[in-house]
CSV table of C-alpha atoms and ligand atoms in Angstrom, one decimal:
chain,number,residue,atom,x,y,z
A,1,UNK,CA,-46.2,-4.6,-33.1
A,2,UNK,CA,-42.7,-4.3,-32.4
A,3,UNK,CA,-41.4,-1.2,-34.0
A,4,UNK,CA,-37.7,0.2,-33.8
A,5,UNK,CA,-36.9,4.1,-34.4
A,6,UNK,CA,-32.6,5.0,-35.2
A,7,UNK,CA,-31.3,8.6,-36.0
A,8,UNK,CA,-28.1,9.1,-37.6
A,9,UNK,CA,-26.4,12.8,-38.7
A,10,UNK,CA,-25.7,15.1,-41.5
A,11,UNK,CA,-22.2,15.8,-42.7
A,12,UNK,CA,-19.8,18.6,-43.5
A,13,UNK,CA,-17.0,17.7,-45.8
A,14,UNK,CA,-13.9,19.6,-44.2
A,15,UNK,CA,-11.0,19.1,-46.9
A,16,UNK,CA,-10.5,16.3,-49.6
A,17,UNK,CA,-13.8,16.6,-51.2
A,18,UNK,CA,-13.9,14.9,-55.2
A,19,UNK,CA,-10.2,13.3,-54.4
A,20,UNK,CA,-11.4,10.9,-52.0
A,21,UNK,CA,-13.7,9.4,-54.7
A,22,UNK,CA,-10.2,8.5,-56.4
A,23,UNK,CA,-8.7,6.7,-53.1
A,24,UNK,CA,-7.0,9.6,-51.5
A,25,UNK,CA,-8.0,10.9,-47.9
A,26,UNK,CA,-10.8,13.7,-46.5
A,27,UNK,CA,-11.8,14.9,-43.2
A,28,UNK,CA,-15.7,14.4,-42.5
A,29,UNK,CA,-17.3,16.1,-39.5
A,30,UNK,CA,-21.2,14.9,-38.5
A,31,UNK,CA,-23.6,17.4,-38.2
A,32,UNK,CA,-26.4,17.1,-35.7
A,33,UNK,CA,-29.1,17.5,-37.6
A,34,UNK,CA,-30.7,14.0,-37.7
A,35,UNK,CA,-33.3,12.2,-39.8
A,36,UNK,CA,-35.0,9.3,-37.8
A,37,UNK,CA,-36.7,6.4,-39.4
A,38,UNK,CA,-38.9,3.9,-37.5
A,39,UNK,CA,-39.0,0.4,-39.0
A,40,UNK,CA,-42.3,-1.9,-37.8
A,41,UNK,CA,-43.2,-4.9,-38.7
A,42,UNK,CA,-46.7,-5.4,-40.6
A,43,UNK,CA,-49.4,-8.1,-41.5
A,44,UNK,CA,-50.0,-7.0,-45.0
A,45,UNK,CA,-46.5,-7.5,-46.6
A,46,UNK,CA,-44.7,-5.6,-49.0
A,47,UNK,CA,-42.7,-2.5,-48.3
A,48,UNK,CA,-44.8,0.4,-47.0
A,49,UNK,CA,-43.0,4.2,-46.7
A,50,UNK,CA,-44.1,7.5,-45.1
A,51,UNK,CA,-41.6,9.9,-45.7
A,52,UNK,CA,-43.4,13.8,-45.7
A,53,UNK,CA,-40.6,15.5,-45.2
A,54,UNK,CA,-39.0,13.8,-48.3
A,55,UNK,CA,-41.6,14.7,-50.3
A,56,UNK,CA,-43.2,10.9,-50.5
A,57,UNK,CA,-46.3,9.7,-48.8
A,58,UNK,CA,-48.0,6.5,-48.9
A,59,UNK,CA,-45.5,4.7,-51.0
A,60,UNK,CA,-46.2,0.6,-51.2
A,61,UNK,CA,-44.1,-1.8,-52.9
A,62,UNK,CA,-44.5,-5.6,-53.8
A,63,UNK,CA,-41.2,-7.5,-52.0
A,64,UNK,CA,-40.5,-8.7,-55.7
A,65,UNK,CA,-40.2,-5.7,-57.2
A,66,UNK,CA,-38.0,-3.8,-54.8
A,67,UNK,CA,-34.9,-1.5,-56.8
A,68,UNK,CA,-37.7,-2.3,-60.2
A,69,UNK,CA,-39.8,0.5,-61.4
A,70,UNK,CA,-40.0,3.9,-61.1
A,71,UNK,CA,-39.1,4.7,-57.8
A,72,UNK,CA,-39.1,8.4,-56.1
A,73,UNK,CA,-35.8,9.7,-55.4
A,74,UNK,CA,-35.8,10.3,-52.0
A,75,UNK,CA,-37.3,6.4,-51.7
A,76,UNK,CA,-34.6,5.0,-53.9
A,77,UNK,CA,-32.0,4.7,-51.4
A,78,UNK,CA,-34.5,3.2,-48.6
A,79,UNK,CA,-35.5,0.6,-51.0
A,80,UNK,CA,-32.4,-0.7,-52.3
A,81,UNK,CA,-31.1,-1.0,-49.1
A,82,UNK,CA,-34.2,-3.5,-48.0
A,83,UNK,CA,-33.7,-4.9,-51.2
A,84,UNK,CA,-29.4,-5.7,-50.2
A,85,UNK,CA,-30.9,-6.4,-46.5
A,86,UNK,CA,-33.5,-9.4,-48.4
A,87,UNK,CA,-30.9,-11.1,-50.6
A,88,UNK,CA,-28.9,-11.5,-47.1
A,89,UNK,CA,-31.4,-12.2,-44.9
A,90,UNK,CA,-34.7,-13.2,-46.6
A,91,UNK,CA,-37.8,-12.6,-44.6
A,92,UNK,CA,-41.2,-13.2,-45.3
A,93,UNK,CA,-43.0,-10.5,-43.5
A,94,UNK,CA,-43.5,-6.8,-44.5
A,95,UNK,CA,-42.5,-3.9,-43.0
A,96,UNK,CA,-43.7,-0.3,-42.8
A,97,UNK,CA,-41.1,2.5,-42.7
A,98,UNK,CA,-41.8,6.2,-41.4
A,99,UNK,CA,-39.2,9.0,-41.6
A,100,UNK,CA,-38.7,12.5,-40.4
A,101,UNK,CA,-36.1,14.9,-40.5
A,102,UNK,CA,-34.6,17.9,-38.5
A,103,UNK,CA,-33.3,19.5,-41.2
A,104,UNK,CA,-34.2,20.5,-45.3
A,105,UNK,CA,-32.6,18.4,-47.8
A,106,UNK,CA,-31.5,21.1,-50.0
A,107,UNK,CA,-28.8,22.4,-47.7
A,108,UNK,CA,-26.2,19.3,-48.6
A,109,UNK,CA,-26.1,17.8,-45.4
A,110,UNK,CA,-26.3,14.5,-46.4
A,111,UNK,CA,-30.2,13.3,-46.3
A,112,UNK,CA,-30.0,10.2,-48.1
A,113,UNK,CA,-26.9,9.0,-46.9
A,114,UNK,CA,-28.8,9.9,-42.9
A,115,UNK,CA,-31.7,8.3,-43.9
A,116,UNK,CA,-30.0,4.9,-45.3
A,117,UNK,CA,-27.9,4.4,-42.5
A,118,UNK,CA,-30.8,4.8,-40.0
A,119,UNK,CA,-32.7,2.8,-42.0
A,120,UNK,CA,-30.3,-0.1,-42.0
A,121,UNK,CA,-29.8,0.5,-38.4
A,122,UNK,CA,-33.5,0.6,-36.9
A,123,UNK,CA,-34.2,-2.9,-39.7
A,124,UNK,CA,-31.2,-5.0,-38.9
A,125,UNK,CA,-32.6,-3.9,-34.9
A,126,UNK,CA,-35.9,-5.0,-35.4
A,127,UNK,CA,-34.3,-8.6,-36.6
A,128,UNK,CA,-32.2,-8.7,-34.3
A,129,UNK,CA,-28.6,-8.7,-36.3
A,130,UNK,CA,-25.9,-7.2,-35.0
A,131,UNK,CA,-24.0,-5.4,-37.3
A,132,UNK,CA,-20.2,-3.8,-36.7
A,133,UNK,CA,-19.9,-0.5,-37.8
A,134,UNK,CA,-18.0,-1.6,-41.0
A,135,UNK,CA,-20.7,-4.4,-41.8
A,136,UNK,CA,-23.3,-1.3,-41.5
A,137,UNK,CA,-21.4,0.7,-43.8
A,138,UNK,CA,-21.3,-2.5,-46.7
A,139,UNK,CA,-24.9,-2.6,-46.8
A,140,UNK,CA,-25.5,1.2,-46.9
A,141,UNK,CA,-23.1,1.7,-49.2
A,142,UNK,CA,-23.6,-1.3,-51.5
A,143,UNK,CA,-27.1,0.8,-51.6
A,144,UNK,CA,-25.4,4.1,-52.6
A,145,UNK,CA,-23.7,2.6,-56.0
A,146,UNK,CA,-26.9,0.9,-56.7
A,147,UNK,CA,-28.7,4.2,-56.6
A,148,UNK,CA,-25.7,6.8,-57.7
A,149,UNK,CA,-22.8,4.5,-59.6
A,150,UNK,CA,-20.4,6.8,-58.1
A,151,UNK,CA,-19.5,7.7,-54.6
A,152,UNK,CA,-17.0,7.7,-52.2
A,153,UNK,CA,-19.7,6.6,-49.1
A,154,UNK,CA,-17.7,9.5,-46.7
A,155,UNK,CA,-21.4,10.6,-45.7
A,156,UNK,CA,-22.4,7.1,-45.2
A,157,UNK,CA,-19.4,6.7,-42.8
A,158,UNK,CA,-20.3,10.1,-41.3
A,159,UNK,CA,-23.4,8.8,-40.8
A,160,UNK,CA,-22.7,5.6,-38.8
A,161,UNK,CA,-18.9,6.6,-36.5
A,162,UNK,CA,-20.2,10.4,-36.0
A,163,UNK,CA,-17.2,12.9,-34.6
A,164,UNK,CA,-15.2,14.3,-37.3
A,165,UNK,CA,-13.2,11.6,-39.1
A,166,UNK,CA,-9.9,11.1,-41.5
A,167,UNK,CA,-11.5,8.8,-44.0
A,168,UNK,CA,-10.7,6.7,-46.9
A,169,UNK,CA,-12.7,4.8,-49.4
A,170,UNK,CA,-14.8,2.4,-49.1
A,171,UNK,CA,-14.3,2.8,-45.2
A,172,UNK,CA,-10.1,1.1,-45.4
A,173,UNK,CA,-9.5,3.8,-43.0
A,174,UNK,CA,-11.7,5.6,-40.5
A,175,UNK,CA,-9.8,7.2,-38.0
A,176,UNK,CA,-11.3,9.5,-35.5
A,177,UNK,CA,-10.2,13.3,-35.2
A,178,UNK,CA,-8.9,13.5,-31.2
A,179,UNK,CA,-9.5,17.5,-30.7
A,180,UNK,CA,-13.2,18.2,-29.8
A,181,UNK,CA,-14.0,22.2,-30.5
A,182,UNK,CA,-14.4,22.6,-34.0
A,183,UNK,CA,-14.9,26.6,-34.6
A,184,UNK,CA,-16.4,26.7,-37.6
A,185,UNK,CA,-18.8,29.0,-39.5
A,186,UNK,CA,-21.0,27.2,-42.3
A,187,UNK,CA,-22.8,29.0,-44.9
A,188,UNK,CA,-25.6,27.9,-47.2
A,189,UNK,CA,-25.2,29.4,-50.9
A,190,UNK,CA,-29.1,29.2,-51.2
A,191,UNK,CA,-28.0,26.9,-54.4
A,192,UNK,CA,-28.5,23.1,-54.7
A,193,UNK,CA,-25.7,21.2,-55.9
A,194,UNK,CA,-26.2,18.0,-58.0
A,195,UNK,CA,-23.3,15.8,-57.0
A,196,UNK,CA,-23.4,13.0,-58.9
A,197,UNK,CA,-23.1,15.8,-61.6
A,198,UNK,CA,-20.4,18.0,-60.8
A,199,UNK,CA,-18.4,14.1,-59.9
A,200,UNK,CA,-18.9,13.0,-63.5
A,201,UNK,CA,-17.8,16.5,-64.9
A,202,UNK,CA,-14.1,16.0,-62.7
A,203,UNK,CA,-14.5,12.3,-63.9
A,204,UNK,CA,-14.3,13.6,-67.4
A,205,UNK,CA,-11.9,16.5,-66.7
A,206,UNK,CA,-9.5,13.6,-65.4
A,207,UNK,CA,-9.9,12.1,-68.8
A,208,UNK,CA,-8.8,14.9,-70.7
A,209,UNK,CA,-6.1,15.5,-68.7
A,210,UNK,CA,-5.0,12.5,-66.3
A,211,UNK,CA,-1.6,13.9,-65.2
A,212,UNK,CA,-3.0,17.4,-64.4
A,213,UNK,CA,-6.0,16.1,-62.6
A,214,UNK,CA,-3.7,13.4,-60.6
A,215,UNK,CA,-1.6,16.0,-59.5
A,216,UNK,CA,-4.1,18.1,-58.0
A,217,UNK,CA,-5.7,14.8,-56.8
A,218,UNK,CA,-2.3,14.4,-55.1
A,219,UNK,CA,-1.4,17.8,-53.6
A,220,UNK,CA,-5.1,17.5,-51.9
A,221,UNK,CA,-4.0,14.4,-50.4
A,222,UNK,CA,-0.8,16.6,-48.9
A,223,UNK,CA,-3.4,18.7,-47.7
A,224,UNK,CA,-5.6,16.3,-45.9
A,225,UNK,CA,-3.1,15.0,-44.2
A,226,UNK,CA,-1.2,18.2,-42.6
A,227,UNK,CA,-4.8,19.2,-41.6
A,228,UNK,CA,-5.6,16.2,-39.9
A,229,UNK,CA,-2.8,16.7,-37.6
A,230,UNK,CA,-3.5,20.9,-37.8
A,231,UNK,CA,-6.6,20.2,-36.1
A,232,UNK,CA,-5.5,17.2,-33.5
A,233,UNK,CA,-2.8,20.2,-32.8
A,234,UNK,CA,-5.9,23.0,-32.8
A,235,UNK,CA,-3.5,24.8,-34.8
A,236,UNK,CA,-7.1,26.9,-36.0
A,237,UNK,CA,-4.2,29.3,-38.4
A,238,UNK,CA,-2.5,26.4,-40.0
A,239,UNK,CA,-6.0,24.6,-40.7
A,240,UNK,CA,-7.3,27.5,-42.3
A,241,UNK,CA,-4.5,28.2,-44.5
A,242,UNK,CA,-5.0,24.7,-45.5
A,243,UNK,CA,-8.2,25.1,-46.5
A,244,UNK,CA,-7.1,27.8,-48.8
A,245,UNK,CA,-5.0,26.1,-50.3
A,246,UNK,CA,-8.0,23.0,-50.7
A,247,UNK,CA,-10.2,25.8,-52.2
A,248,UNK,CA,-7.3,27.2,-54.5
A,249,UNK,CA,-7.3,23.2,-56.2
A,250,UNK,CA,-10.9,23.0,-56.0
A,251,UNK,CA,-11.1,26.0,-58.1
A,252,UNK,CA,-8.7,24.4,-60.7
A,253,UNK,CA,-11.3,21.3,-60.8
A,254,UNK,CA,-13.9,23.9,-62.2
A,255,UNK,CA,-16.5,23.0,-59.1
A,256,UNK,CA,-16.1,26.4,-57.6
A,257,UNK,CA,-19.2,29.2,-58.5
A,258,UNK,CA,-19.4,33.1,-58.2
A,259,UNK,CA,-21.7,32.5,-55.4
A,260,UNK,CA,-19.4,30.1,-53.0
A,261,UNK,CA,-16.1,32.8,-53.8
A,262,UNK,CA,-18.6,35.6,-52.6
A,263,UNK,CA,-19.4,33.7,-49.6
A,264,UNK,CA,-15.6,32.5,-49.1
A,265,UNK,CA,-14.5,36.1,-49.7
A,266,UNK,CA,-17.0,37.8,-47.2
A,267,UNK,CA,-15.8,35.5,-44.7
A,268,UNK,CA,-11.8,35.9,-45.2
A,269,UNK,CA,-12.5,39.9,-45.2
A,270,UNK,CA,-14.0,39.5,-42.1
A,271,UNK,CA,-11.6,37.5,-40.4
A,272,UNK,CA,-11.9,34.0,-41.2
A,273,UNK,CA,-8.2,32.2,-41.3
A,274,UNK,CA,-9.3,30.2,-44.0
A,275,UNK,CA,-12.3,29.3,-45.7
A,276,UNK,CA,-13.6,26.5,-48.9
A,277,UNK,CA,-16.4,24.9,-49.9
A,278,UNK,CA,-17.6,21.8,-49.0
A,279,UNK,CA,-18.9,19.0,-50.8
A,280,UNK,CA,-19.2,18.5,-54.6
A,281,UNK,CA,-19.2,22.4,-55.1
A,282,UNK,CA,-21.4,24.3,-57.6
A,283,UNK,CA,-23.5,25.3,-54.4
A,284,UNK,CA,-24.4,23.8,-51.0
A,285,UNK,CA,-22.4,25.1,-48.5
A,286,UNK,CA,-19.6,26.7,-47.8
A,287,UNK,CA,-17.1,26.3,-44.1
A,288,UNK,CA,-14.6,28.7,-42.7
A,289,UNK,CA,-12.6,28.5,-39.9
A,290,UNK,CA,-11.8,31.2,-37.3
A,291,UNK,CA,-11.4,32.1,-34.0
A,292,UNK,CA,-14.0,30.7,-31.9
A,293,UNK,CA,-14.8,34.6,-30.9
A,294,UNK,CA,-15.2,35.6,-34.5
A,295,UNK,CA,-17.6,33.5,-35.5
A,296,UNK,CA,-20.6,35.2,-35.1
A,297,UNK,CA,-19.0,38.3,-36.6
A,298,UNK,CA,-18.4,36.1,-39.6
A,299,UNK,CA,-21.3,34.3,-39.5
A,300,UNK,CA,-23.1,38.0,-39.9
A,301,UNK,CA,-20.6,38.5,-42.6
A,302,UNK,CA,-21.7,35.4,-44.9
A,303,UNK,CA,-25.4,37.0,-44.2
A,304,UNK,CA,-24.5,40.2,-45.8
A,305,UNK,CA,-23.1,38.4,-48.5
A,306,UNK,CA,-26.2,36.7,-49.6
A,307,UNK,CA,-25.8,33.8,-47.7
A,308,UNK,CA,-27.3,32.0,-45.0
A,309,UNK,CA,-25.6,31.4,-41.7
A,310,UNK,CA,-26.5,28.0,-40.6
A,311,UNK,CA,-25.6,27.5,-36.8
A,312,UNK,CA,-25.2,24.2,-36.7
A,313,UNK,CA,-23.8,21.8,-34.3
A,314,UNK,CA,-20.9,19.8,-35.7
A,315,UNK,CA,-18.8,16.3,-34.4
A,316,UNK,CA,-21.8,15.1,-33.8
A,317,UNK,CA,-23.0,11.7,-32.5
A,318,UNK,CA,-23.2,8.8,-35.0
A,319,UNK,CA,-25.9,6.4,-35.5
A,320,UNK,CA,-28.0,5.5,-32.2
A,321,UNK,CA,-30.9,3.6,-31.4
A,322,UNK,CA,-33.6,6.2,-30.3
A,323,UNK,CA,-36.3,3.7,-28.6
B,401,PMV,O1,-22.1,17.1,-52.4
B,401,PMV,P1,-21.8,16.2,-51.2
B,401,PMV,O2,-21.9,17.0,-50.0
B,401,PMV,O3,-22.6,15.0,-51.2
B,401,PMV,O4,-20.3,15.8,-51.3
B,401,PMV,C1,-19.8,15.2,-52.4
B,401,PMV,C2,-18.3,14.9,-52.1
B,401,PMV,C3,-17.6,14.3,-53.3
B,401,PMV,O5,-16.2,14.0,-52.9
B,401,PMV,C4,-17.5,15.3,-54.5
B,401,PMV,C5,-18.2,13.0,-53.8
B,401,PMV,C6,-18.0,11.8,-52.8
B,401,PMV,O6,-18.8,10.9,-52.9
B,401,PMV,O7,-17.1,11.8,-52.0
C-alpha cells in the first residue's frame, strides 16, 4: 500500500517568547532535529499509531471517536489533527501512522508541534491535497488549541517555513531572517518545562496587573524588532545585548529559575555577548550568543555549570517530503 513518510524540525525560540501569545512579534529559529511520521493507508479502518519514541505503541481508534476519550498525550495532537483533516475532507478508509524521532522530547524542542506538522504533511500527501504553507499551518494549529487552549503556534510555523523566522500570531506575518550563520550556544537545564503552565501563570499575572504586564509585553516587542534587523546586520554584540535585555523582562514575568540564571551567568562569564532563555522558561533550555570562536569555550562553560551543551544545528530546513 501506498505509504508517505514527512520530517519537519524542532525549534529554538530566540527573543519574544510569552509576548507573542499576546500579538506582539518573536524570532524562531528550526532546529534540525526532526521527527518523521509515515502515513499508509489500511484495510481495517480506524486510526492506528506507533509512536515508541513517544512513549505510545499500538494505539487504535474508532474514526467516530477521534479527539473523544482518554487519549495519550503524545497522541493527542496526532489525533485531533486527523480528526480537523476528516471534517474537511471525509474519507472512508483507515490509516496507520508510525513515528520516530531524532531527538528526546524533554529538551523543549518542540515534539508535538514536529510531529503534527509532519503528520498533516505526509496525510494531506498521501490524498493528494496540496496545501500552502499557511493552509498547513490552519490545520496544525487549529489542532494545537484543540489540545492546549493556548498558544501562539510559533513552533508550528517553525515547523512548516524552517530558517529562523520574525513571526506573528496566528502566522499574519512570517518573514524570513536573511543572514545565514547563527552562532549560538544552547544549553539544556536538565528541567522540563510545562508551558501551558508557566503561559496561564503570565495570563494571570497580566490580570493582576494589566498596565505592568502590557508594558513589558511592549518593550519586548521593541526588542524583537531591533534584533531582527541586529541579526540581518550580524551585528552578534547588539543581538546579545538584546537578549539581555529580553531575559532582564522575562525575569520580571516570574518565568526565569535559579537553574536557567546559573546557566545564563556561566555563559556571560565566559564570554557570551548576551544570553536568555528560551521558550516558556521554568526550564528547557537556555541560548547565548557569542563569537562563533567562543562557542565551544562557552559551550564547556554551561557544562561546568550543570548544564548540558546541546550541539545542535539551527536554521534548519522546514517540512519536506522524505519518500
Ligand atoms: O516552551 P516552549 O518552547 O513551547 O515555548 C513557549 C513559548 C511561549 O511564548 C511561552 C508560548 C507560545 O505558544 O508562544
Amino acid at each position: 500500500m501506498k505509504s508517505i513518510t514527512a520530517s519537519a524540525p524542532g525549534k529554538l525560540m530566540l527573543y519574544g517568547d510569552h509576548a507573542v501569545v499576546y500579538g506582539k512579534p518573536c524570532i524562531v529559529t528550526a532546529v534540525d532535529q526532526r521527527i518523521y511520521v509515515t502515513v499508509h493507508l489500511n484495510e481495517k479502518k480506524g486510526f492506528h499509531l506507533d509512536a515508541p519514541d513517544l512513549g505510545v505503541s499500538g494505539y487504535i481508534k474508532d474514526q467516530k471517536k477521534l479527539g473523544k476519550d482518554e487519549i495519550p498525550k503524545a497522541v493527542a495532537f496526532i489525533e485531533h489533527c486527523y480528526k480537523r483533516f476528516l471534517e474537511k475532507y471525509p474519507q472512508s478508509q483507515g490509516i496507520s501512522v508510525t513515528t520516530k524521532s531524532d531527538f528526546s522530547s524533554l529538551f523543549g524542542f518542540g515534539s508535538s508541534s514536529a510531529v503534527t506538522v509532519a503528520f498533516a504533511k505526509a496525510l494531506t500527501t498521501l490524498y493528494e491535497i496540496e496545501l500552502s504553507n499557511k493552509e498547513l499551518f490552519d490545520v496544525c494549529y487549529q489542532a494545537v488549541i484543540d489540545v492546549q487552549g493556548v498558544g501562539s503556534g510559533f513552533d508550528i510555523a517553525a515547523a512548516i517555513w524552517g530558517g529562523t523566522i520574525y513571526y506573528v500570531t496566528p502566522a499574519k506575518i512570517v518573514k524570513p531572517l536573511t543572514c545565514h550563520e547563527l552562532p549560538l550556544v544552547v544549553g539544556y537545564t536538565g528541567i522540563k518545562a510545562d508551558t501551558t503552565t508557566l503561559v496561564r501563570m503570565v495570563e494571570s499575572l497580566k490580570q493582576q496587573e494589566p498596565r505592568r504586564i502590557e508594558h513589558i509585553f511592549d518593550q519586548i516587542s521593541n526588542i524583537v524588532d531591533t534584533a531582527f534587523q541586529a541579526m540581518n546586520e550580524n551585528d552578534w554584540e547588539k543581538a546579545g545585548e538584546l537578549m539581555n535585555q529580553n531575559q532582564e523582562l522575562l525575569r520580571e514575568l516570574q518565568v526565569s529559575s535559579v537553574k536557567i540564571e546559573q546557566l545564563i551567568t556561566a555563559a556571560q562569564q565566559a564570554g557570551a555577548y548576551g544570553a536568555k532563555l528560551s521558550g516558556a522558561g521554568g526550564g528547557d533550555c537556555i541560548i547565548a550568543i557569542c563569537e562563533k570562536e567562543s562557542m565551544q569555550h562557552i559551550g564547556k562553560a554551561v557544562e561546568n555549570a550543570d548544564g548540558k551543551h546541546l550541539q545542535v544545528q539551527l536554521h534548519a530546513q522546514g517540512v519536506r517530503i522524505e519518500k
